[in-house]
Coordinates of C-alpha atoms and ligand atoms in Angstrom, one line a residue:
X19 CA 31.2 -40.8 9.7
X20 CA 30.4 -37.2 9.5
X21 CA 27.3 -36.6 7.2
X22 CA 27.1 -33.3 5.2
X23 CA 23.6 -33.5 3.7
X24 CA 21.3 -30.8 4.6
X25 CA 17.3 -31.2 4.9
X26 CA 16.3 -27.8 4.3
X27 CA 13.3 -29.0 2.0
X28 CA 12.1 -31.2 4.8
X29 CA 12.2 -28.4 7.3
X30 CA 10.5 -26.0 5.1
X31 CA 7.7 -28.8 4.6
X32 CA 7.2 -28.8 8.2
X33 CA 7.1 -25.0 8.3
X34 CA 4.5 -25.2 5.4
X35 CA 2.2 -27.8 7.3
X36 CA 2.3 -25.6 10.6
X37 CA 1.5 -22.4 8.9
X38 CA -1.5 -24.3 6.8
X39 CA -2.9 -25.5 10.2
X40 CA -2.7 -22.5 12.0
X41 CA -4.2 -20.6 9.0
X42 CA -7.0 -23.1 9.0
X43 CA -7.9 -23.4 12.4
X44 CA -7.4 -19.9 13.7
X45 CA -10.8 -18.7 12.1
X46 CA -12.5 -21.1 14.2
X47 CA -11.1 -20.3 17.5
X48 CA -13.5 -17.6 19.4
X49 CA -12.8 -16.2 22.8
X50 CA -16.0 -14.3 24.3
X51 CA -17.2 -14.6 20.7
X52 CA -14.4 -12.7 19.2
X53 CA -11.9 -13.9 16.7
X54 CA -8.2 -13.7 16.5
X55 CA -8.5 -11.7 13.4
X56 CA -11.5 -10.9 11.7
X57 CA -12.3 -7.5 9.6
X58 CA -16.1 -8.0 9.1
X59 CA -17.8 -5.5 6.8
X60 CA -21.2 -7.4 7.3
X61 CA -20.9 -6.9 11.1
X62 CA -19.1 -3.5 10.9
X63 CA -16.4 -4.8 13.2
X64 CA -12.6 -5.6 13.6
X65 CA -11.7 -8.6 15.9
X66 CA -7.9 -8.5 16.9
X67 CA -6.3 -10.7 19.3
X68 CA -9.7 -12.0 20.4
X69 CA -11.1 -8.4 21.1
X70 CA -13.9 -6.7 19.2
X71 CA -13.6 -3.4 18.1
X72 CA -16.4 -1.4 16.2
X73 CA -15.8 0.1 12.6
X74 CA -15.8 3.5 14.2
X75 CA -12.5 2.4 16.4
X76 CA -10.5 1.8 13.4
X77 CA -7.9 4.1 14.6
X78 CA -6.0 0.9 15.6
X79 CA -5.4 0.0 12.0
X80 CA -2.7 2.3 11.1
X81 CA -0.8 1.2 14.2
X82 CA -1.5 -2.3 13.0
X83 CA 0.0 -1.7 9.5
X84 CA 2.9 0.0 11.1
X85 CA 3.7 -2.9 13.3
X86 CA 3.1 -5.0 10.1
X87 CA 5.8 -3.0 7.8
X88 CA 8.4 -2.8 10.9
X89 CA 8.0 -6.4 11.2
X90 CA 8.5 -6.9 7.3
X91 CA 11.5 -4.6 7.4
X92 CA 12.9 -6.4 10.4
X93 CA 12.6 -9.8 9.1
X94 CA 13.9 -9.0 5.7
X95 CA 16.8 -7.2 6.9
X96 CA 17.6 -10.3 9.1
X97 CA 16.8 -13.3 7.2
X98 CA 16.4 -11.8 3.7
X99 CA 13.8 -13.6 1.7
X100 CA 12.7 -16.1 4.5
X101 CA 9.1 -15.3 3.9
X102 CA 9.3 -16.3 0.2
X103 CA 10.7 -19.8 1.0
X104 CA 9.4 -20.6 4.4
X105 CA 5.9 -18.9 4.7
X106 CA 4.4 -17.3 1.2
X107 CA 1.3 -19.0 0.2
X108 CA 2.6 -18.7 -3.4
X109 CA 5.6 -21.0 -2.4
X110 CA 3.3 -23.3 -0.5
X111 CA 0.8 -23.8 -3.4
X112 CA 3.6 -24.4 -6.0
X113 CA 5.0 -27.1 -3.9
X114 CA 1.8 -28.6 -3.6
X115 CA 1.0 -28.5 -7.3
X116 CA 4.3 -29.3 -8.7
X117 CA 6.0 -31.7 -6.0
X118 CA 2.9 -32.9 -4.5
X119 CA 0.3 -33.3 -7.3
X120 CA 2.1 -33.4 -10.5
X121 CA 5.2 -35.4 -9.3
X122 CA 4.1 -37.5 -6.4
X123 CA 0.6 -38.2 -7.2
X124 CA 0.1 -38.2 -10.9
X125 CA 3.6 -38.9 -11.9
X126 CA 3.7 -36.2 -14.4
X127 CA 7.0 -35.4 -13.7
X128 CA 9.7 -37.8 -12.7
X129 CA 11.6 -36.3 -9.9
X130 CA 11.5 -33.2 -7.7
X131 CA 15.1 -32.8 -8.3
X132 CA 14.6 -31.5 -11.8
X133 CA 12.2 -28.7 -12.1
X134 CA 13.7 -27.5 -15.5
X135 CA 12.6 -30.1 -17.6
X136 CA 9.2 -29.7 -19.5
X137 CA 7.3 -33.0 -19.8
X138 CA 5.3 -33.4 -23.1
X139 CA 2.3 -35.4 -23.4
X140 CA 0.0 -36.8 -20.4
X141 CA -2.6 -34.3 -21.5
X142 CA -5.4 -36.0 -19.5
X143 CA -3.1 -36.4 -16.4
X144 CA -2.3 -32.6 -16.7
X145 CA -6.0 -31.5 -16.9
X146 CA -6.5 -33.6 -14.0
X147 CA -3.7 -32.0 -11.9
X148 CA -5.5 -28.5 -12.6
X149 CA -8.8 -29.7 -11.5
X150 CA -7.4 -31.2 -8.5
X151 CA -5.8 -27.9 -7.5
X152 CA -8.9 -25.8 -8.5
X153 CA -10.5 -28.0 -5.8
X154 CA -7.6 -27.3 -3.2
X155 CA -8.0 -23.6 -4.2
X156 CA -11.7 -23.3 -3.3
X157 CA -10.7 -24.5 0.2
X158 CA -7.8 -21.9 0.2
X159 CA -9.8 -19.2 -0.8
X160 CA -12.6 -20.1 1.5
X161 CA -9.9 -20.0 4.2
X162 CA -8.8 -16.6 3.5
X163 CA -12.4 -15.3 3.1
X164 CA -13.0 -16.7 6.8
X165 CA -11.0 -13.8 8.0
X166 CA -13.6 -11.4 6.4
X167 CA -16.7 -13.6 6.8
X168 CA -16.5 -15.5 10.0
X169 CA -16.8 -19.5 9.4
X170 CA -20.0 -19.5 11.4
X171 CA -21.6 -17.1 8.8
X172 CA -19.7 -18.4 5.8
X173 CA -21.0 -22.1 6.1
X174 CA -24.7 -20.7 6.6
X175 CA -24.3 -18.4 3.4
X176 CA -23.1 -21.2 1.1
X177 CA -26.2 -23.3 2.0
X178 CA -28.0 -20.4 0.3
X179 CA -26.0 -19.3 -2.6
X180 CA -28.7 -17.6 -4.4
X181 CA -28.7 -15.2 -1.5
X182 CA -25.1 -14.5 -1.4
X183 CA -24.3 -14.3 -5.1
X184 CA -21.3 -11.6 -4.2
X185 CA -19.8 -14.0 -1.9
X186 CA -20.0 -17.2 -4.3
X187 CA -18.8 -15.1 -7.0
X188 CA -15.6 -13.9 -5.1
X189 CA -15.2 -17.7 -4.1
X190 CA -15.3 -19.1 -7.6
X191 CA -13.7 -16.2 -9.6
X192 CA -10.8 -16.0 -7.1
X193 CA -10.3 -19.9 -7.0
X194 CA -10.1 -19.7 -10.7
X195 CA -7.5 -17.1 -10.7
X196 CA -5.3 -18.5 -7.9
X197 CA -5.6 -21.9 -10.1
X198 CA -4.4 -19.9 -13.3
X199 CA -1.6 -18.3 -11.2
X200 CA -0.1 -21.5 -9.7
X201 CA -0.5 -23.8 -12.6
X202 CA 0.4 -21.7 -15.3
X203 CA 2.1 -18.2 -14.2
X204 CA 4.1 -20.4 -11.8
X205 CA 7.1 -18.9 -10.2
X206 CA 6.9 -16.2 -13.0
X207 CA 4.7 -14.5 -10.4
X208 CA 7.8 -14.4 -8.1
X209 CA 9.8 -13.0 -10.7
X210 CA 7.7 -10.4 -12.7
X211 CA 4.3 -9.9 -10.4
X212 CA 5.2 -9.8 -6.5
X213 CA 6.1 -6.4 -5.4
X214 CA 7.8 -7.7 -2.3
X215 CA 10.5 -9.2 -4.5
X216 CA 11.4 -6.1 -5.9
X217 CA 11.7 -3.8 -3.0
X218 CA 13.1 -6.2 -0.5
X219 CA 16.8 -5.9 -1.8
X220 CA 17.1 -2.3 -0.6
X221 CA 16.8 -3.9 3.1
X222 CA 19.4 -6.1 2.7
X223 CA 22.9 -5.6 4.1
X224 CA 26.1 -7.7 4.1
X225 CA 24.9 -9.6 7.0
X226 CA 21.5 -10.6 5.6
X227 CA 21.1 -14.1 5.2
X228 CA 21.0 -15.3 1.8
X229 CA 21.3 -18.3 -0.5
X230 CA 25.0 -18.0 -1.3
X231 CA 27.6 -20.1 -3.4
X232 CA 31.0 -20.1 -1.7
X233 CA 33.2 -18.9 -4.7
X234 CA 36.2 -19.2 -2.7
X235 CA 35.8 -22.8 -2.1
X236 CA 33.8 -24.1 -5.3
X237 CA 35.8 -21.4 -7.7
X238 CA 34.6 -18.9 -10.1
X239 CA 32.0 -20.0 -12.5
X240 CA 30.6 -16.6 -14.0
X241 CA 31.9 -13.5 -14.5
X242 CA 28.8 -11.0 -14.1
X243 CA 26.4 -12.5 -16.7
X244 CA 29.1 -14.2 -18.8
X245 CA 29.4 -18.1 -17.8
X246 CA 33.1 -18.8 -17.8
X247 CA 33.1 -22.6 -17.0
X248 CA 30.6 -25.1 -16.3
X249 CA 33.4 -26.7 -14.0
X250 CA 35.7 -24.5 -12.4
X251 CA 39.3 -25.6 -13.3
X252 CA 40.4 -24.7 -9.6
X253 CA 37.8 -25.3 -7.0
X254 CA 35.6 -28.0 -5.4
X255 CA 32.6 -27.5 -7.8
X256 CA 32.4 -30.5 -9.9
X257 CA 29.9 -28.7 -12.4
X258 CA 27.2 -31.5 -12.0
X259 CA 24.6 -28.6 -12.3
X260 CA 22.7 -30.5 -9.7
X261 CA 21.9 -27.0 -8.2
X262 CA 20.6 -25.4 -11.4
X263 CA 18.4 -28.4 -12.2
X264 CA 16.5 -28.4 -9.0
X265 CA 15.9 -24.7 -9.0
X266 CA 12.2 -23.6 -9.5
X267 CA 13.2 -20.3 -10.7
X268 CA 15.5 -21.6 -13.3
X269 CA 18.5 -19.6 -12.3
X270 CA 22.2 -20.6 -11.6
X271 CA 23.0 -19.4 -8.1
X272 CA 27.0 -19.7 -8.8
X273 CA 26.4 -16.6 -10.7
X274 CA 25.5 -14.6 -7.3
X275 CA 22.6 -12.9 -5.8
X276 CA 19.8 -12.5 -8.2
X277 CA 16.2 -11.1 -7.9
X278 CA 14.8 -14.5 -9.1
X279 CA 15.9 -16.3 -6.2
X280 CA 13.4 -17.2 -3.6
X281 CA 15.6 -18.5 -1.3
X282 CA 14.4 -21.9 -1.0
X283 CA 17.5 -23.6 -0.6
X284 CA 16.6 -26.6 -2.4
X285 CA 20.1 -26.1 -4.3
X286 CA 21.9 -26.1 -1.1
X287 CA 20.3 -29.4 -0.4
X288 CA 21.0 -30.9 -3.9
X289 CA 24.8 -29.7 -3.6
X290 CA 25.2 -31.0 0.0
X291 CA 24.2 -34.4 -1.4
X292 CA 26.9 -34.1 -4.3
X293 CA 29.6 -32.7 -2.0
X294 CA 28.8 -35.2 0.7
X295 CA 30.2 -38.0 -1.5
X296 CA 33.5 -35.8 -1.1
X297 CA 33.1 -35.5 2.7
X298 CA 32.7 -31.9 2.1
X299 CA 30.1 -29.5 3.0
X300 CA 27.7 -27.8 0.5
X301 CA 29.2 -25.3 -1.6
X302 CA 25.8 -23.4 -1.3
X303 CA 24.7 -22.2 2.1
X304 CA 22.2 -20.2 4.0
X305 CA 24.5 -17.6 5.1
X306 CA 25.5 -13.7 4.8
X307 CA 28.1 -12.3 2.4
X308 CA 30.2 -11.1 5.2
X309 CA 30.2 -14.6 6.9
X310 CA 31.5 -16.1 3.6
X311 CA 34.2 -13.2 3.1
X312 CA 35.4 -13.5 6.6
X313 CA 34.8 -17.0 7.4
X314 CA 33.0 -16.2 10.6
X315 CA 29.5 -16.9 11.8
X316 CA 26.4 -14.5 10.9
X317 CA 26.1 -11.3 12.9
X318 CA 22.5 -11.3 13.9
X319 CA 22.8 -8.5 16.3
X320 CA 24.0 -5.4 14.6
X321 CA 22.8 -1.9 14.8
X322 CA 20.1 -2.1 12.0
X323 CA 18.4 -5.2 13.5
X324 CA 18.6 -3.9 17.2
X325 CA 17.1 -0.4 15.9
X326 CA 14.0 -2.3 14.1
X327 CA 13.6 -4.5 17.2
X328 CA 13.2 -1.5 19.6
X329 CA 11.0 0.5 17.1
X330 CA 8.7 -2.6 16.6
X331 CA 8.6 -2.9 20.4
X332 CA 7.7 0.6 20.9
X333 CA 4.8 0.2 18.2
X334 CA 3.5 -3.0 19.5
X335 CA 3.5 -1.4 23.1
X336 CA 1.7 1.6 21.7
X337 CA -0.9 -1.0 20.0
X338 CA -1.4 -3.0 23.0
X339 CA -2.1 0.3 25.0
X340 CA -4.3 1.5 22.3
X341 CA -6.2 -1.7 22.2
X342 CA -6.7 -1.7 26.1
X343 CA -8.3 1.7 25.6
X344 CA -11.1 0.1 23.8
X345 CA -14.4 1.7 24.8
X346 CA -17.3 -0.8 25.5
X347 CA -20.0 1.3 24.3
X348 CA -19.8 4.4 21.6
X349 CA -22.3 7.4 21.7
X350 CA -22.6 10.0 19.0
X351 CA -24.8 12.9 19.7
X352 CA -26.5 15.3 17.3
X353 CA -28.9 18.2 18.3
X354 CA -32.2 18.2 16.1
X355 CA -32.9 21.1 13.7
X356 CA -35.1 22.8 16.0
X357 CA -33.3 25.1 18.8
X358 CA -35.7 24.4 21.5
X359 CA -39.4 24.1 22.1
X360 CA -41.4 26.2 24.6
X361 CA -44.7 25.0 26.1
X362 CA -47.0 26.6 28.8
X363 CA -48.2 24.0 31.4
X364 CA -50.1 24.6 34.5
X365 CA -48.9 28.3 34.4
X366 CA -45.3 27.3 34.1
X367 CA -43.1 27.7 31.2
X368 CA -41.4 24.4 30.0
X369 CA -38.5 24.8 27.6
X370 CA -37.0 21.6 25.9
X371 CA -34.2 20.6 23.4
X372 CA -34.1 17.7 21.2
X373 CA -31.1 15.3 20.3
X374 CA -30.4 12.3 18.4
X375 CA -28.2 9.9 20.3
X376 CA -26.5 7.0 18.5
X377 CA -25.6 4.1 20.9
X378 CA -23.4 1.6 20.0
X379 CA -22.7 -1.5 22.0
X380 CA -19.2 -2.6 20.9
X381 CA -19.3 -5.1 24.1
X382 CA -19.7 -9.0 23.5
X383 CA -22.7 -9.4 25.4
X384 CA -26.3 -7.4 25.7
X385 CA -26.6 -4.7 28.0
X386 CA -29.5 -2.4 29.5
X387 CA -28.4 1.5 28.7
X388 CA -29.4 4.8 30.0
X389 CA -27.8 8.1 30.7
X390 CA -28.0 11.0 33.1
X391 CA -27.5 14.7 32.0
X392 CA -26.3 17.8 33.9
X393 CA -26.0 21.4 33.4
X394 CA -22.7 23.1 34.9
X395 CA -23.9 24.3 38.3
X396 CA -27.3 23.0 38.5
X397 CA -27.4 19.3 38.3
X398 CA -31.1 19.0 38.7
X399 CA -32.1 21.8 36.1
X400 CA -32.8 19.3 33.5
X401 CA -35.2 16.0 33.3
X402 CA -35.2 13.3 30.6
X403 CA -38.5 13.3 28.8
X404 CA -37.6 10.8 26.3
X405 CA -36.8 8.0 26.6
X406 CA -38.6 7.4 29.6
X407 CA -36.9 4.3 30.7
X408 CA -33.7 2.2 29.8
X409 CA -33.6 0.2 26.8
X410 CA -31.8 -3.2 25.8
X411 CA -28.9 -3.6 23.0
X412 CA -27.7 -6.7 21.8
X413 CA -23.8 -7.3 21.6
X414 CA -22.6 -5.2 18.6
X415 CA -26.0 -3.7 18.0
X416 CA -26.6 0.2 17.4
X417 CA -29.7 2.2 18.3
X418 CA -30.7 5.7 17.2
X419 CA -32.7 7.3 20.2
X420 CA -34.6 10.6 20.0
X421 CA -33.7 12.2 23.2
X422 CA -35.7 15.0 24.9
X423 CA -34.7 17.1 27.8
X424 CA -36.8 19.6 29.5
X425 CA -36.4 22.3 32.2
X426 CA -39.1 24.2 34.0
X427 CA -36.5 26.4 35.7
X428 CA -35.8 29.8 34.4
X429 CA -32.3 29.5 32.8
X430 CA -32.0 32.7 31.1
X431 CA -28.8 34.7 31.7
X432 CA -29.8 37.2 29.1
X433 CA -33.0 38.8 28.1
X434 CA -31.7 40.0 24.9
X435 CA -30.4 36.5 23.5
X436 CA -30.6 33.0 23.9
X437 CA -28.5 31.3 26.6
X438 CA -26.2 28.4 25.6
X439 CA -25.6 26.1 28.4
X440 CA -22.8 23.4 28.8
X441 CA -24.3 20.2 29.0
X442 CA -22.6 17.0 30.4
X443 CA -24.3 13.6 29.2
X444 CA -23.1 10.4 31.0
X445 CA -24.4 7.4 29.4
X446 CA -23.7 3.9 30.6
X447 CA -24.8 0.1 30.9
X448 CA -26.9 -0.4 34.1
X449 CA -25.1 -3.8 35.0
X450 CA -21.7 -2.4 34.7
X451 CA -22.0 1.1 35.1
X452 CA -18.4 1.6 36.0
X453 CA -16.8 -0.3 33.3
X454 CA -19.2 0.6 30.6
X455 CA -19.7 4.4 30.4
X456 CA -19.0 7.3 28.1
X457 CA -19.1 11.2 28.7
X458 CA -19.9 13.4 26.1
X459 CA -20.5 17.2 25.9
X460 CA -23.4 19.3 24.1
X461 CA -25.1 22.3 24.7
X462 CA -28.9 23.1 26.0
X463 CA -30.4 26.0 24.3
X464 CA -32.5 28.3 26.8
X465 CA -34.6 31.2 24.9
X466 CA -34.1 34.8 25.8
X467 CA -36.0 35.7 28.9
X468 CA -39.3 34.5 27.7
X469 CA -40.9 34.6 31.4
X470 CA -40.4 38.4 32.0
X471 CA -41.8 39.3 28.5
Ligands
LIG516 S1 25.6 -28.7 -7.2 FE1 27.4 -27.9 -5.9 S2 28.9 -29.2 -7.3 FE2 27.3 -29.4 -8.5 S3 27.3 -27.5 -9.9 FE3 26.1 -26.9 -8.3 S4 27.7 -25.9 -6.8 FE4 29.0 -27.4 -8.4
LIG517 S1 18.8 -20.4 -6.6 FE1 18.6 -22.1 -5.0 S2 17.5 -21.1 -3.2 FE2 17.4 -19.6 -5.1 S3 15.5 -20.2 -5.9 FE3 16.9 -21.3 -7.1 S4 17.2 -23.2 -5.9 FE4 16.0 -21.8 -4.6

């Protein structure tokens, strides 16, 4: 005999477990010492897809945000509030608190099938439920922080809380507000606070998947906001209101699409159990308006979704391309305030210019660095006085180097004014000089023809 009972709740719980495991495990996975995602203000770096970028390379962030927003637009147009029901931490926390802790564990609520009923009394158990959730929220907030303070640092820091008061403050205060939100604000967060809930309906079209009550089969229950019947005189809806009792946002889906509906599909499961007794499919389904109206399958491939796919693919390709252009070292060059320095030595005139080089090893291992300098047209005109030999930089380390370049040649091209010569600087890691190399331009200033004065 055909069974019409749907198991969306079970599938959602599976999705919650997978997402939670991924979120918990991901910060611990490192490849070449880099994380999947880490925005560390401490180490001034961004790890993305296991590649490390210095904060000076944050030009990738706009592309990342563009991909993120395009992804949200695409998913919302295709699957409506699929994020809210299947992945949103708020929904996951509410299921853990209400259905797991309050109902299954402490039996404060008698059944997850009725989310409308308020249970009086049981004060101690209610307090215990909040305390259990606060303990869980410490884990959840820690997990969130691991994307900003890597776990290897986080666990070292919390062993010395006195030295890391800011981190400890963020952990305990955020956990407190998370507990207030989940235990007391509850689904009102989705209805009144969450901005995504407000903007997403503009991305919907008639083919967007939503939770829809089939009025053709079930019968008309509402006329706008006015409830006509509990049980429509014509139609398959028996007016049991199992779909209303189970709804965590306290709405009646038979009224049509509502901002409050988080698409959790609990009403669809509830109705499927009722209709199964009559050997019929649920009157509430995860489908599109057009599919219900025209009695056809949902159209996933349509102009909007294909266009979003193409634009998203282009943005991802650009992001990957930009990511692959990552420099393994960075170099900033500034000239010192003194234009040049003149010194007479063994009857020769020596002219030197000083610079400040800021080296940044953005690679994930230590390297020995040095550089060469050349003036266009005369490669051997300059020598490096300082630093006199290569220096080592640890992975992610920066070093400010005072650089002095000297010439014994007369480079003056004009006896009435200083000569400005274009200077090419090539800095490199000695062990990987082809891969880790940057070129910069600056100037060398030679005084007006001093030797002939
Ligand atoms: S659960 Fe189904 S049959 Fe019962 S009131 Fe809701 S739509 Fe009607
Ligand atoms: S109407 Fe149905 S899908 Fe929407 S929030 Fe209520 S139970 Fe969930």
